[in-house]
Amino acid sequence: MSDTLHPLRVSNDALDDGAELRARMADDGYVFIRRLFDPDAVLDLRREMLQVMQAGGWLAAGTDPMDGIADVSRQCTEGDPEYPQVYHEVYKLQAFHEAGHWPQILDVMGKIIDAPVLPHPQKIARLWFPKFTRHTTPVHQDFVHFQGSFDTYTCWAPVGDCPVELGGLAVAPGTHNVGAVVDHRFSLGAGQLQADAQDVPWLTTDYEPGDALLFHSLTLHKALPNLTEDRLRVSLDNRYQAADAPIAEHMLAPHLTQDAPGAITWDDVYADWTDDRLQYYWTERGGPVVPRDTSYSDRGFADALARAKRGDADARLHLERALRRDPDSDRGRQAAAALQADEAPSR
Ligand SMILES: O=C(O)CCC(=O)C(=O)O
Ligand SMILES: [Fe+2]
């Protein structure tokens, strides 16, 4: 581990002690549990997910899906129009959704939240290509993306081994104590919003199957770059809150549908499931649903427009993507105008 990265505190000793787990989350903004999940169950899920990626052409020909060896020519990420073509096939796996409801995580989240828990319907998988470090998830607070209530907790879990060079998650301990959303600017990395973080320590580890990193919605965190030659990083990030707390309405929809025309519905996700136990499980809950607050994303996009006009290469690439994805949308039109403005001779 490099000298700017430090090890996460392991909290397995507190697993049976709700008060202690809550105290650690309150102090540090994160709780890290080794082997919370059965490693075999995680590896079974890995096989299923990577077989779908293989069928979608993302893996090097003739390789074992369990090795996760990418066909680097297929590199793409969230925001690219081709990413959901494979991602949404992975998203349909029943086992992938079930992982967000494994009893071990419901138990720990129940202790931390200290009330009946709602696992967010919107589960997320991260399928991260190697040699694509320009798109590494930047420093951010989850609240800007997921909203609802501050007391929402993420569980990030590797689906397979995730040594530091594969680009797992790092957290900055105690940073949730600001108690507020900090400024975020445009970034090309996943989520497209980046907070400034100077002089904070970063904690991470060589993750193993079954490990789980839980953190608060205001805790600063980022991914490390996937520096491997050819390995995909596969991980889950799922969210949990008190069942009666407000949830933002976009968290009731499948991931990567809000800006994507023709995106999948829950009925598409459920089409091949073998039972309906987890289908629409949240519809009976009584807590309020609040509208999505687009101000964070709007500010990030405005920042990208301004940067692109000044010739910023990352911002230009972002706008080119927005244009390719949906040329007739407001953002598509604004992107086209900003890209042209940069090319104008009067610049
Ligand atoms: O896995 C990643 O690259 C991003 C994950 C993340 O930001 C999260 O789990 O909240
Ligand atoms: Fe995040």
Tab-separated table of C-alpha atoms and ligand atoms in Angstrom:
chain	number	residue	atom	x	y	z
A	1	MET	CA	0.000	0.000	0.000
A	2	SER	CA	1.481	3.387	-0.942
A	3	ASP	CA	2.478	5.846	1.748
A	4	THR	CA	-0.490	8.112	1.054
A	5	LEU	CA	-2.953	5.262	1.687
A	6	HIS	CA	-3.587	3.875	5.150
A	7	PRO	CA	-5.444	0.747	6.264
A	8	LEU	CA	-9.129	0.733	7.146
A	9	ARG	CA	-10.032	-0.093	10.718
A	10	VAL	CA	-11.574	-3.566	10.816
A	11	SER	CA	-14.769	-3.674	12.922
A	12	ASN	CA	-15.553	-7.390	13.060
A	13	ASP	CA	-15.066	-7.231	16.843
A	14	ALA	CA	-18.132	-4.968	17.109
A	15	LEU	CA	-20.480	-6.988	14.883
A	16	ASP	CA	-22.683	-8.048	17.777
A	17	ASP	CA	-22.678	-4.668	19.480
A	18	GLY	CA	-25.099	-2.208	17.890
A	19	ALA	CA	-24.109	0.681	20.156
A	20	GLU	CA	-20.436	0.222	19.303
A	21	LEU	CA	-21.141	-0.015	15.548
A	22	ARG	CA	-23.192	3.185	15.760
A	23	ALA	CA	-20.426	4.897	17.738
A	24	ARG	CA	-17.808	3.934	15.145
A	25	MET	CA	-20.024	5.091	12.286
A	26	ALA	CA	-20.687	8.367	14.151
A	27	ASP	CA	-16.971	8.959	14.813
A	28	ASP	CA	-15.367	7.683	11.612
A	29	GLY	CA	-18.159	7.923	9.035
A	30	TYR	CA	-17.460	4.332	8.002
A	31	VAL	CA	-17.457	0.763	9.296
A	32	PHE	CA	-15.408	-1.927	7.554
A	33	ILE	CA	-16.228	-5.616	8.025
A	34	ARG	CA	-14.053	-8.397	6.690
A	35	ARG	CA	-15.939	-11.402	5.281
A	36	LEU	CA	-19.333	-10.090	6.248
A	37	PHE	CA	-20.687	-12.158	3.359
A	38	ASP	CA	-20.023	-15.778	2.507
A	39	PRO	CA	-17.111	-15.615	0.025
A	40	ASP	CA	-18.581	-18.532	-1.933
A	41	ALA	CA	-21.852	-16.657	-2.419
A	42	VAL	CA	-19.873	-13.626	-3.631
A	43	LEU	CA	-17.886	-15.776	-6.039
A	44	ASP	CA	-21.084	-17.417	-7.368
A	45	LEU	CA	-22.407	-13.932	-8.065
A	46	ARG	CA	-19.098	-13.020	-9.713
A	47	ARG	CA	-19.438	-15.951	-12.083
A	48	GLU	CA	-22.972	-14.992	-13.070
A	49	MET	CA	-22.098	-11.335	-13.621
A	50	LEU	CA	-18.968	-12.060	-15.631
A	51	GLN	CA	-20.722	-14.665	-17.775
A	52	VAL	CA	-23.149	-11.944	-18.821
A	53	MET	CA	-20.219	-9.611	-19.589
A	54	GLN	CA	-18.623	-12.416	-21.582
A	55	ALA	CA	-21.815	-12.911	-23.597
A	56	GLY	CA	-21.807	-9.138	-24.203
A	57	GLY	CA	-18.277	-9.303	-25.634
A	58	TRP	CA	-16.481	-7.474	-22.822
A	59	LEU	CA	-14.055	-10.300	-21.966
A	60	ALA	CA	-10.953	-11.366	-23.854
A	61	ALA	CA	-11.789	-14.312	-26.104
A	62	GLY	CA	-11.072	-17.746	-24.679
A	63	THR	CA	-10.549	-16.598	-21.067
A	64	ASP	CA	-12.239	-17.898	-17.890
A	65	PRO	CA	-14.953	-15.431	-16.884
A	66	MET	CA	-13.871	-15.754	-13.232
A	67	ASP	CA	-10.565	-14.074	-14.165
A	68	GLY	CA	-12.395	-10.966	-15.381
A	69	ILE	CA	-9.934	-10.323	-18.205
A	70	ALA	CA	-11.267	-7.483	-20.290
A	71	ASP	CA	-11.269	-6.978	-24.008
A	72	VAL	CA	-9.814	-3.490	-23.647
A	73	SER	CA	-11.128	-2.459	-27.055
A	74	ARG	CA	-14.629	-2.562	-25.507
A	75	GLN	CA	-13.805	0.053	-22.848
A	76	CYS	CA	-16.811	2.114	-21.882
A	77	THR	CA	-18.320	3.553	-18.742
A	78	GLU	CA	-21.449	5.089	-17.252
A	79	GLY	CA	-22.689	7.808	-19.582
A	80	ASP	CA	-21.503	6.042	-22.734
A	81	PRO	CA	-24.476	4.928	-24.833
A	82	GLU	CA	-22.970	1.433	-25.220
A	83	TYR	CA	-22.394	0.834	-21.482
A	84	PRO	CA	-26.024	-0.049	-20.604
A	85	GLN	CA	-26.196	-2.570	-23.437
A	86	VAL	CA	-24.183	-4.947	-21.260
A	87	TYR	CA	-24.690	-3.311	-17.851
A	88	HIS	CA	-28.449	-3.635	-18.025
A	89	GLU	CA	-28.121	-7.323	-18.892
A	90	VAL	CA	-26.091	-7.773	-15.688
A	91	TYR	CA	-28.735	-5.669	-13.953
A	92	LYS	CA	-31.419	-8.209	-14.771
A	93	LEU	CA	-29.753	-10.943	-12.691
A	94	GLN	CA	-31.913	-11.936	-9.742
A	95	ALA	CA	-28.800	-12.872	-7.745
A	96	PHE	CA	-27.388	-9.367	-8.156
A	97	HIS	CA	-30.494	-7.817	-6.558
A	98	GLU	CA	-30.645	-10.501	-3.873
A	99	ALA	CA	-27.110	-9.585	-2.763
A	100	GLY	CA	-28.470	-6.240	-1.554
A	101	HIS	CA	-30.796	-8.168	0.781
A	102	TRP	CA	-28.405	-10.753	2.167
A	103	PRO	CA	-29.256	-11.206	5.867
A	104	GLN	CA	-25.762	-10.200	7.033
A	105	ILE	CA	-26.015	-6.692	5.584
A	106	LEU	CA	-29.623	-6.239	6.735
A	107	ASP	CA	-28.490	-7.210	10.224
A	108	VAL	CA	-25.559	-4.757	10.361
A	109	MET	CA	-27.520	-1.937	8.750
A	110	GLY	CA	-30.362	-2.636	11.180
A	111	LYS	CA	-27.950	-2.153	14.075
A	112	ILE	CA	-26.411	1.007	12.615
A	113	ILE	CA	-29.720	2.595	11.603
A	114	ASP	CA	-31.422	1.307	14.769
A	115	ALA	CA	-34.846	1.194	13.093
A	116	PRO	CA	-36.587	-0.904	10.418
A	117	VAL	CA	-34.418	-0.690	7.289
A	118	LEU	CA	-35.289	-0.052	3.661
A	119	PRO	CA	-32.709	-1.331	1.166
A	120	HIS	CA	-32.929	1.082	-1.761
A	121	PRO	CA	-34.593	-0.492	-4.801
A	122	GLN	CA	-31.891	1.039	-7.009
A	123	LYS	CA	-29.002	-1.387	-6.695
A	124	ILE	CA	-25.730	-0.509	-8.444
A	125	ALA	CA	-22.943	-2.606	-9.936
A	126	ARG	CA	-19.665	-1.024	-11.055
A	127	LEU	CA	-18.030	-2.754	-13.980
A	128	TRP	CA	-14.754	-0.885	-14.390
A	129	PHE	CA	-12.430	-1.390	-17.322
A	130	PRO	CA	-8.650	-1.341	-16.925
A	131	LYS	CA	-6.506	1.425	-18.454
A	132	PHE	CA	-9.421	3.809	-18.247
A	133	THR	CA	-8.249	5.859	-15.296
A	134	ARG	CA	-9.510	9.150	-16.657
A	135	HIS	CA	-12.933	7.869	-15.606
A	136	THR	CA	-12.050	6.804	-12.065
A	137	THR	CA	-14.756	7.748	-9.544
A	138	PRO	CA	-13.635	11.101	-8.062
A	139	VAL	CA	-13.880	12.288	-4.436
A	140	HIS	CA	-17.538	12.871	-3.577
A	141	GLN	CA	-20.300	12.564	-1.025
A	142	ASP	CA	-23.042	10.130	-1.978
A	143	PHE	CA	-25.791	12.520	-0.934
A	144	VAL	CA	-25.380	14.592	-4.130
A	145	HIS	CA	-26.378	11.532	-6.140
A	146	PHE	CA	-28.901	9.766	-3.955
A	147	GLN	CA	-30.412	12.456	-1.670
A	148	GLY	CA	-33.474	11.653	0.404
A	149	SER	CA	-32.024	11.726	3.893
A	150	PHE	CA	-28.485	12.275	5.223
A	151	ASP	CA	-28.837	9.153	7.307
A	152	THR	CA	-28.459	6.900	4.311
A	153	TYR	CA	-25.612	4.404	4.273
A	154	THR	CA	-23.786	2.803	1.384
A	155	CYS	CA	-22.443	-0.732	1.429
A	156	TRP	CA	-19.599	-1.068	-1.088
A	157	ALA	CA	-18.538	-4.671	-1.688
A	158	PRO	CA	-16.018	-6.163	-4.122
A	159	VAL	CA	-17.309	-9.044	-6.231
A	160	GLY	CA	-14.058	-10.990	-6.164
A	161	ASP	CA	-10.587	-10.082	-4.963
A	162	CYS	CA	-9.902	-6.376	-5.228
A	163	PRO	CA	-6.283	-5.533	-4.419
A	164	VAL	CA	-5.361	-1.845	-4.363
A	165	GLU	CA	-4.147	-1.840	-7.985
A	166	LEU	CA	-7.583	-2.982	-9.185
A	167	GLY	CA	-9.055	0.276	-7.943
A	168	GLY	CA	-11.265	-0.373	-4.927
A	169	LEU	CA	-12.850	2.245	-2.700
A	170	ALA	CA	-11.041	4.627	-0.321
A	171	VAL	CA	-12.725	6.700	2.401
A	172	ALA	CA	-11.617	9.827	4.250
A	173	PRO	CA	-12.523	9.134	7.904
A	174	GLY	CA	-14.536	11.652	9.864
A	175	THR	CA	-15.314	13.826	6.846
A	176	HIS	CA	-19.078	13.277	7.305
A	177	ASN	CA	-18.789	15.481	10.381
A	178	VAL	CA	-19.148	18.616	8.235
A	179	GLY	CA	-22.849	17.741	8.509
A	180	ALA	CA	-23.615	19.300	5.121
A	181	VAL	CA	-23.126	18.855	1.407
A	182	VAL	CA	-19.833	20.427	0.297
A	183	ASP	CA	-19.303	22.039	-3.120
A	184	HIS	CA	-18.919	19.639	-6.019
A	185	ARG	CA	-17.584	20.579	-9.447
A	186	PHE	CA	-17.537	18.750	-12.768
A	187	SER	CA	-15.386	15.642	-13.111
A	188	LEU	CA	-15.093	13.132	-15.921
A	189	GLY	CA	-15.085	10.272	-13.413
A	190	ALA	CA	-18.158	8.231	-12.546
A	191	GLY	CA	-20.931	10.387	-11.130
A	192	GLN	CA	-19.396	13.451	-12.801
A	193	LEU	CA	-19.214	15.391	-9.546
A	194	GLN	CA	-16.046	15.981	-7.570
A	195	ALA	CA	-15.519	17.562	-4.165
A	196	ASP	CA	-12.268	19.213	-3.137
A	197	ALA	CA	-10.394	17.232	-0.552
A	198	GLN	CA	-7.008	18.448	0.484
A	199	ASP	CA	-4.990	17.030	3.322
A	200	VAL	CA	-7.407	14.285	4.257
A	201	PRO	CA	-6.043	10.806	4.943
A	202	TRP	CA	-7.298	8.056	2.635
A	203	LEU	CA	-8.057	4.608	3.982
A	204	THR	CA	-8.357	1.469	1.895
A	205	THR	CA	-7.288	-2.157	1.824
A	206	ASP	CA	-6.682	-5.140	-0.416
A	207	TYR	CA	-10.327	-6.256	-0.444
A	208	GLU	CA	-11.310	-9.901	-0.509
A	209	PRO	CA	-14.599	-11.578	-1.444
A	210	GLY	CA	-17.117	-11.081	1.352
A	211	ASP	CA	-15.651	-7.780	2.610
A	212	ALA	CA	-18.030	-4.843	3.065
A	213	LEU	CA	-17.299	-1.149	3.504
A	214	LEU	CA	-20.234	0.769	4.973
A	215	PHE	CA	-20.244	4.580	5.025
A	216	HIS	CA	-22.457	7.598	5.653
A	217	SER	CA	-23.940	9.681	2.815
A	218	LEU	CA	-21.712	12.671	3.690
A	219	THR	CA	-18.426	10.747	4.027
A	220	LEU	CA	-15.908	11.742	1.344
A	221	HIS	CA	-14.821	8.738	-0.674
A	222	LYS	CA	-13.357	7.910	-4.067
A	223	ALA	CA	-12.249	4.945	-6.105
A	224	LEU	CA	-8.590	4.243	-6.706
A	225	PRO	CA	-7.498	3.923	-10.337
A	226	ASN	CA	-7.674	0.481	-11.923
A	227	LEU	CA	-3.997	0.215	-12.834
A	228	THR	CA	-4.055	-3.413	-13.942
A	229	GLU	CA	-3.180	-4.383	-17.497
A	230	ASP	CA	-6.377	-6.163	-18.302
A	231	ARG	CA	-8.652	-6.876	-15.303
A	232	LEU	CA	-12.191	-5.623	-14.861
A	233	ARG	CA	-13.044	-4.395	-11.375
A	234	VAL	CA	-16.494	-5.640	-10.357
A	235	SER	CA	-18.197	-4.317	-7.230
A	236	LEU	CA	-21.578	-3.540	-5.724
A	237	ASP	CA	-22.765	-0.405	-4.041
A	238	ASN	CA	-26.121	-0.600	-2.350
A	239	ARG	CA	-27.863	1.836	-0.053
A	240	TYR	CA	-29.916	1.560	3.132
A	241	GLN	CA	-32.002	3.943	5.172
A	242	ALA	CA	-34.709	3.927	7.819
A	243	ALA	CA	-37.923	2.655	6.239
A	244	ASP	CA	-39.892	5.734	7.300
A	245	ALA	CA	-37.292	8.322	6.197
A	246	PRO	CA	-37.719	10.231	2.919
A	247	ILE	CA	-36.355	8.608	-0.231
A	248	ALA	CA	-35.746	10.431	-3.520
A	249	GLU	CA	-37.948	9.118	-6.284
A	250	HIS	CA	-35.136	8.223	-8.706
A	251	MET	CA	-33.886	5.671	-6.170
A	252	LEU	CA	-37.087	3.734	-6.825
A	253	ALA	CA	-36.040	3.187	-10.459
A	254	PRO	CA	-33.398	0.900	-11.968
A	255	HIS	CA	-29.914	2.436	-12.218
A	256	LEU	CA	-28.897	4.396	-15.337
A	257	THR	CA	-32.398	5.053	-16.498
A	258	GLN	CA	-32.986	8.634	-15.480
A	259	ASP	CA	-31.168	10.259	-18.409
A	260	ALA	CA	-31.344	7.361	-20.822
A	261	PRO	CA	-34.108	7.132	-23.360
A	262	GLY	CA	-35.408	3.616	-23.917
A	263	ALA	CA	-33.943	2.484	-20.613
A	264	ILE	CA	-35.120	-0.619	-18.822
A	265	THR	CA	-38.105	-0.877	-16.470
A	266	TRP	CA	-38.522	-3.108	-13.422
A	267	ASP	CA	-40.698	-5.427	-15.507
A	268	ASP	CA	-37.753	-5.849	-17.900
A	269	VAL	CA	-35.459	-6.532	-14.925
A	270	TYR	CA	-37.829	-9.160	-13.528
A	271	ALA	CA	-38.603	-10.924	-16.814
A	272	ASP	CA	-36.484	-14.048	-16.115
A	273	TRP	CA	-36.653	-14.168	-12.311
A	274	THR	CA	-37.605	-17.458	-10.723
A	275	ASP	CA	-39.699	-15.908	-7.943
A	276	ASP	CA	-41.283	-12.589	-7.056
A	277	ARG	CA	-40.181	-12.280	-3.428
A	278	LEU	CA	-38.123	-9.118	-4.074
A	279	GLN	CA	-40.163	-7.704	-6.915
A	280	TYR	CA	-41.581	-4.256	-6.061
A	281	TYR	CA	-40.884	-5.023	-2.400
A	282	TRP	CA	-40.845	-1.312	-1.464
A	283	THR	CA	-44.321	-0.385	-2.655
A	284	GLU	CA	-45.987	-1.123	0.707
A	285	ARG	CA	-43.701	1.135	2.736
A	286	GLY	CA	-45.189	4.228	4.311
A	287	GLY	CA	-42.272	6.701	4.171
A	288	PRO	CA	-42.358	9.805	1.965
A	289	VAL	CA	-41.020	9.910	-1.583
A	290	VAL	CA	-39.432	13.272	-2.469
A	291	PRO	CA	-38.630	14.596	-5.955
A	292	ARG	CA	-35.093	14.252	-7.253
A	293	ASP	CA	-33.092	17.431	-6.604
A	294	THR	CA	-31.332	18.071	-9.909
A	295	SER	CA	-29.424	21.136	-8.659
A	296	TYR	CA	-26.172	19.228	-8.013
A	297	SER	CA	-26.187	17.626	-11.407
A	298	ASP	CA	-27.270	20.900	-13.080
A	299	ARG	CA	-24.394	22.787	-11.446
A	300	GLY	CA	-21.966	20.074	-12.528
A	301	PHE	CA	-23.238	20.261	-16.095
A	302	ALA	CA	-23.022	24.074	-16.133
A	303	ASP	CA	-19.439	23.758	-14.872
A	304	ALA	CA	-18.694	21.252	-17.685
A	305	LEU	CA	-20.118	23.723	-20.254
A	306	ALA	CA	-17.951	26.533	-18.903
A	307	ARG	CA	-14.846	24.342	-18.826
A	308	ALA	CA	-15.475	23.008	-22.340
A	309	LYS	CA	-15.741	26.535	-23.658
A	310	ARG	CA	-12.295	27.183	-22.167
A	311	GLY	CA	-10.996	24.117	-24.022
A	312	ASP	CA	-10.875	21.636	-21.101
A	313	ALA	CA	-10.402	18.209	-22.708
A	314	ASP	CA	-12.253	16.228	-20.019
A	315	ALA	CA	-15.245	18.565	-20.176
A	316	ARG	CA	-15.293	18.326	-23.971
A	317	LEU	CA	-15.290	14.533	-23.839
A	318	HIS	CA	-18.155	14.650	-21.339
A	319	LEU	CA	-20.189	16.917	-23.613
A	320	GLU	CA	-19.445	14.790	-26.667
A	321	ARG	CA	-20.909	11.864	-24.736
A	322	ALA	CA	-24.002	13.826	-23.708
A	323	LEU	CA	-24.476	14.785	-27.345
A	324	ARG	CA	-24.081	11.213	-28.596
A	325	ARG	CA	-26.429	9.890	-25.935
A	326	ASP	CA	-29.287	12.254	-26.574
A	327	PRO	CA	-28.752	14.991	-29.193
A	328	ASP	CA	-32.337	16.264	-28.964
A	329	SER	CA	-32.402	16.833	-25.219
A	330	ASP	CA	-31.728	20.250	-23.634
A	331	ARG	CA	-28.360	19.057	-22.472
A	332	GLY	CA	-27.556	17.597	-25.887
A	333	ARG	CA	-28.279	20.958	-27.503
A	334	GLN	CA	-26.305	22.886	-24.889
A	335	ALA	CA	-23.409	20.467	-25.354
A	336	ALA	CA	-23.456	20.981	-29.127
A	337	ALA	CA	-23.431	24.763	-28.693
A	338	ALA	CA	-20.554	24.694	-26.181
A	339	LEU	CA	-18.487	22.361	-28.372
A	340	GLN	CA	-19.014	24.662	-31.346
A	341	ALA	CA	-18.209	27.749	-29.296
A	342	ASP	CA	-14.837	26.271	-28.460
A	343	GLU	CA	-14.166	25.655	-32.135
A	344	ALA	CA	-15.138	29.211	-33.171
A	345	PRO	CA	-12.236	31.263	-34.561
A	346	SER	CA	-13.114	34.235	-32.319
A	347	ARG	CA	-12.019	32.303	-29.239
B	1	LIG	O1	-17.056	1.864	-7.134
B	1	LIG	C1	-16.903	3.023	-7.522
B	1	LIG	O2	-16.071	3.363	-8.388
B	1	LIG	C2	-17.741	4.103	-6.934
B	1	LIG	C3	-18.489	3.635	-5.741
B	1	LIG	C4	-19.070	4.735	-4.942
B	1	LIG	O3	-18.836	5.894	-5.109
B	1	LIG	C5	-20.004	4.327	-3.891
B	1	LIG	O4	-20.068	3.125	-3.572
B	1	LIG	O5	-20.696	5.196	-3.370
B	2	FE	FE	-20.169	7.099	-3.918
